[in-house]
């Protein structure tokens, strides 16, 4: 196994502070309108503890430290209607991140 630089795709070295390719990202996600994902299925404190627990599973590969993340899908593509993007209301987004 080579260095990270040798393993990465040919190109410029990532900027300082870049998450990828230096970390493994473990995320809980949610799409409100599609009723998919775990984000918001539990009270906030319990959900964050669950995320910490799941993130610990990724530590088996010590070459890439784990970064826990929340991914809220705020815009979804639509097949019908004039507007082909459906955006979640601000109050829904703020519920998870403010």
Backbone as CSV, one residue per row, in Angstrom:
resi,resn,N_x,N_y,N_z,CA_x,CA_y,CA_z,C_x,C_y,C_z
1,UNK,0.854,-1.175,0.000,0.000,0.000,0.000,0.902,1.241,0.000
2,UNK,0.623,2.177,-0.871,1.426,3.386,-0.980,0.941,4.479,-0.051
3,UNK,1.515,5.630,-0.232,1.095,6.786,0.561,-0.258,7.267,0.056
4,UNK,-0.877,8.136,0.835,-2.166,8.689,0.425,-2.040,9.370,-0.927
5,UNK,-0.959,10.084,-1.115,-0.731,10.778,-2.388,-0.661,9.779,-3.536
6,UNK,-0.014,8.641,-3.316,0.105,7.630,-4.366,-1.235,6.958,-4.651
7,UNK,-2.076,6.829,-3.624,-3.374,6.177,-3.802,-4.402,7.094,-4.445
8,UNK,-4.264,8.390,-4.248,-5.243,9.352,-4.760,-5.168,9.430,-6.283
9,UNK,-6.270,9.843,-6.890,-6.286,10.066,-8.333,-5.271,11.144,-8.673
10,UNK,-4.716,11.035,-9.850,-3.735,12.044,-10.259,-4.417,13.399,-10.329
11,UNK,-3.791,14.383,-9.764,-4.336,15.727,-9.735,-3.661,16.519,-8.636
12,UNK,-4.111,17.732,-8.419,-3.491,18.548,-7.371,-3.782,17.981,-5.983
13,UNK,-2.855,18.209,-5.086,-3.035,17.778,-3.705,-4.190,18.575,-3.102
14,UNK,-5.064,17.958,-2.284,-6.198,18.681,-1.683,-5.747,19.887,-0.865
15,UNK,-6.601,20.882,-0.800,-6.321,22.098,-0.045,-6.287,21.813,1.455
16,UNK,-5.587,22.644,2.218,-5.569,22.471,3.676,-6.989,22.495,4.232
17,UNK,-7.284,21.576,5.136,-8.608,21.495,5.750,-9.591,20.611,4.992
18,UNK,-9.184,20.088,3.832,-10.073,19.230,3.047,-10.428,17.970,3.836
19,UNK,-11.680,17.552,3.740,-12.112,16.326,4.417,-11.750,15.113,3.563
20,UNK,-12.093,15.163,2.295,-11.749,14.064,1.389,-10.453,14.381,0.687
21,UNK,-9.592,13.452,0.517,-9.675,12.007,0.756,-9.092,11.566,2.099
22,UNK,-8.951,12.455,3.060,-8.247,12.143,4.306,-9.101,11.471,5.374
23,UNK,-10.409,11.540,5.261,-11.308,10.989,6.283,-12.353,10.078,5.658
24,UNK,-12.903,9.215,6.482,-14.061,8.398,6.109,-15.277,9.118,6.691
25,UNK,-16.281,9.390,5.873,-17.475,10.102,6.331,-18.571,9.088,6.637
26,UNK,-19.120,9.171,7.854,-20.261,8.350,8.258,-21.395,9.321,8.517
27,UNK,-22.480,9.192,7.743,-23.557,10.188,7.822,-24.916,9.558,8.068
28,UNK,-25.724,10.262,8.849,-27.160,9.996,8.923,-27.799,10.997,7.981
29,UNK,-28.788,10.562,7.220,-29.394,11.436,6.219,-30.911,11.350,6.288
30,UNK,-31.565,12.261,5.561,-33.028,12.320,5.578,-33.559,13.021,4.345
31,UNK,-34.620,12.477,3.812,-35.420,13.122,2.787,-36.853,13.112,3.299
32,UNK,-37.345,14.258,3.735,-38.671,14.345,4.356,-39.782,13.877,3.416
33,UNK,-39.797,14.387,2.195,-40.902,14.084,1.295,-40.896,12.642,0.813
34,UNK,-39.736,12.005,0.776,-39.657,10.613,0.321,-39.763,9.635,1.482
35,UNK,-39.780,10.150,2.707,-39.874,9.320,3.907,-38.747,8.285,3.956
36,UNK,-37.530,8.747,3.706,-36.368,7.869,3.733,-35.306,8.451,4.654
37,UNK,-34.486,7.594,5.213,-33.365,8.027,6.034,-33.701,8.057,7.509
38,UNK,-32.667,8.113,8.331,-32.821,8.020,9.784,-32.892,9.369,10.482
39,UNK,-32.372,10.413,9.850,-32.314,11.732,10.472,-33.716,12.179,10.878
40,UNK,-33.905,12.469,12.149,-35.198,12.930,12.634,-36.124,11.828,13.111
41,UNK,-35.694,10.577,13.009,-36.547,9.470,13.463,-36.490,9.276,14.979
42,UNK,-35.494,9.890,15.610,-35.303,9.805,17.064,-35.139,11.211,17.604
43,UNK,-35.341,11.422,18.898,-35.039,12.726,19.482,-33.578,13.082,19.194
44,UNK,-33.285,14.365,19.071,-31.965,14.830,18.636,-30.819,14.232,19.451
45,UNK,-30.911,14.262,20.774,-29.817,13.754,21.613,-29.588,12.260,21.369
46,UNK,-30.668,11.495,21.257,-30.545,10.051,21.017,-29.967,9.778,19.619
47,UNK,-30.415,10.547,18.642,-29.930,10.371,17.275,-28.431,10.663,17.194
48,UNK,-27.953,11.729,17.876,-26.535,12.059,17.857,-25.705,10.998,18.580
49,UNK,-26.227,10.426,19.641,-25.530,9.323,20.321,-25.452,8.106,19.403
50,UNK,-26.536,7.822,18.678,-26.521,6.713,17.719,-25.474,6.952,16.635
51,UNK,-25.380,8.184,16.144,-24.401,8.517,15.119,-22.981,8.323,15.649
52,UNK,-22.745,8.732,16.902,-21.420,8.518,17.504,-21.093,7.027,17.571
53,UNK,-22.082,6.229,17.950,-21.874,4.775,18.042,-21.573,4.165,16.683
54,UNK,-22.320,4.540,15.677,-22.092,4.025,14.326,-20.739,4.500,13.811
55,UNK,-20.377,5.720,14.117,-19.090,6.261,13.667,-17.920,5.479,14.237
56,UNK,-18.076,4.955,15.446,-17.000,4.169,16.057,-16.715,2.897,15.257
57,UNK,-17.725,2.380,14.554,-17.518,1.175,13.748,-16.529,1.429,12.611
58,UNK,-16.481,2.652,12.114,-15.574,2.995,11.031,-14.133,3.135,11.454
59,UNK,-13.874,3.108,12.738,-12.500,3.280,13.230,-11.653,2.031,13.042
60,UNK,-12.239,0.953,12.520,-11.470,-0.266,12.276,-10.363,-0.016,11.261
61,UNK,-10.564,0.933,10.354,-9.548,1.294,9.365,-8.865,2.559,9.861
62,UNK,-7.724,2.394,10.522,-7.066,3.541,11.136,-6.398,4.475,10.129
63,UNK,-6.326,4.076,8.857,-5.716,4.941,7.839,-6.576,6.169,7.567
64,UNK,-7.881,6.063,7.827,-8.802,7.161,7.550,-9.669,7.425,8.777
65,UNK,-9.386,8.470,9.556,-10.229,8.801,10.711,-11.663,9.092,10.271
66,UNK,-12.598,8.833,11.166,-14.025,9.001,10.861,-14.480,10.426,11.163
67,UNK,-15.282,10.991,10.264,-15.958,12.280,10.472,-17.460,12.001,10.443
68,UNK,-18.157,12.114,11.581,-19.608,11.958,11.561,-20.254,13.159,10.870
69,UNK,-21.382,12.928,10.194,-22.038,14.005,9.439,-23.546,13.817,9.450
70,UNK,-24.239,14.928,9.231,-25.689,14.922,9.009,-25.912,15.420,7.587
71,UNK,-26.716,14.703,6.822,-26.997,15.086,5.431,-28.506,15.200,5.269
72,UNK,-28.974,16.413,5.179,-30.400,16.676,4.987,-30.620,16.975,3.507
73,UNK,-31.407,16.163,2.845,-31.654,16.342,1.412,-32.741,17.404,1.276
74,UNK,-32.316,18.622,0.943,-33.224,19.770,0.926,-33.884,19.993,-0.424
75,UNK,-33.344,19.436,-1.493,-33.914,19.597,-2.828,-33.989,18.229,-3.479
76,UNK,-35.163,17.886,-4.031,-35.321,16.628,-4.740,-35.818,16.895,-6.153
77,UNK,-35.389,16.070,-7.089,-35.824,16.190,-8.478,-37.238,15.641,-8.621
78,UNK,-38.029,16.275,-9.476,-39.413,15.883,-9.700,-39.604,15.492,-11.164
79,UNK,-40.510,14.567,-11.417,-40.778,14.152,-12.794,-41.952,14.900,-13.404
80,UNK,-42.765,15.519,-12.573,-43.963,16.210,-13.077,-43.979,17.658,-12.608
81,UNK,-44.774,18.457,-13.275,-44.940,19.849,-12.878,-43.987,20.776,-13.595
82,UNK,-44.257,22.060,-13.458,-43.455,23.076,-14.132,-42.073,23.208,-13.498
83,UNK,-42.024,23.174,-12.173,-40.750,23.275,-11.463,-40.222,21.858,-11.256
84,UNK,-39.057,21.550,-11.779,-38.509,20.200,-11.699,-37.746,19.933,-10.404
85,UNK,-37.636,20.938,-9.530,-36.993,20.769,-8.232,-37.994,21.097,-7.132
86,UNK,-38.037,20.260,-6.124,-38.894,20.502,-4.966,-37.986,20.784,-3.785
87,UNK,-38.081,21.978,-3.227,-37.224,22.393,-2.116,-37.993,22.302,-0.813
88,UNK,-37.308,21.789,0.204,-37.918,21.689,1.524,-38.103,23.081,2.107
89,UNK,-39.155,23.287,2.881,-39.365,24.591,3.511,-38.265,24.892,4.530
90,UNK,-37.939,26.173,4.676,-36.886,26.584,5.603,-37.141,26.072,7.019
91,UNK,-38.400,26.088,7.477,-38.654,25.655,8.853,-38.297,24.183,9.056
92,UNK,-38.388,23.364,8.011,-37.976,21.957,8.117,-36.460,21.842,8.223
93,UNK,-35.751,22.595,7.412,-34.289,22.565,7.424,-33.781,23.077,8.774
94,UNK,-34.315,24.197,9.232,-33.886,24.789,10.504,-34.140,23.866,11.680
95,UNK,-35.152,23.027,11.590,-35.486,22.082,12.655,-34.306,21.162,12.958
96,UNK,-33.529,20.830,11.944,-32.422,19.904,12.120,-31.081,20.544,12.354
97,UNK,-30.902,21.786,11.910,-29.553,22.340,11.900,-29.384,23.651,12.645
98,UNK,-30.392,24.193,13.248,-30.217,25.441,14.005,-30.503,25.218,15.478
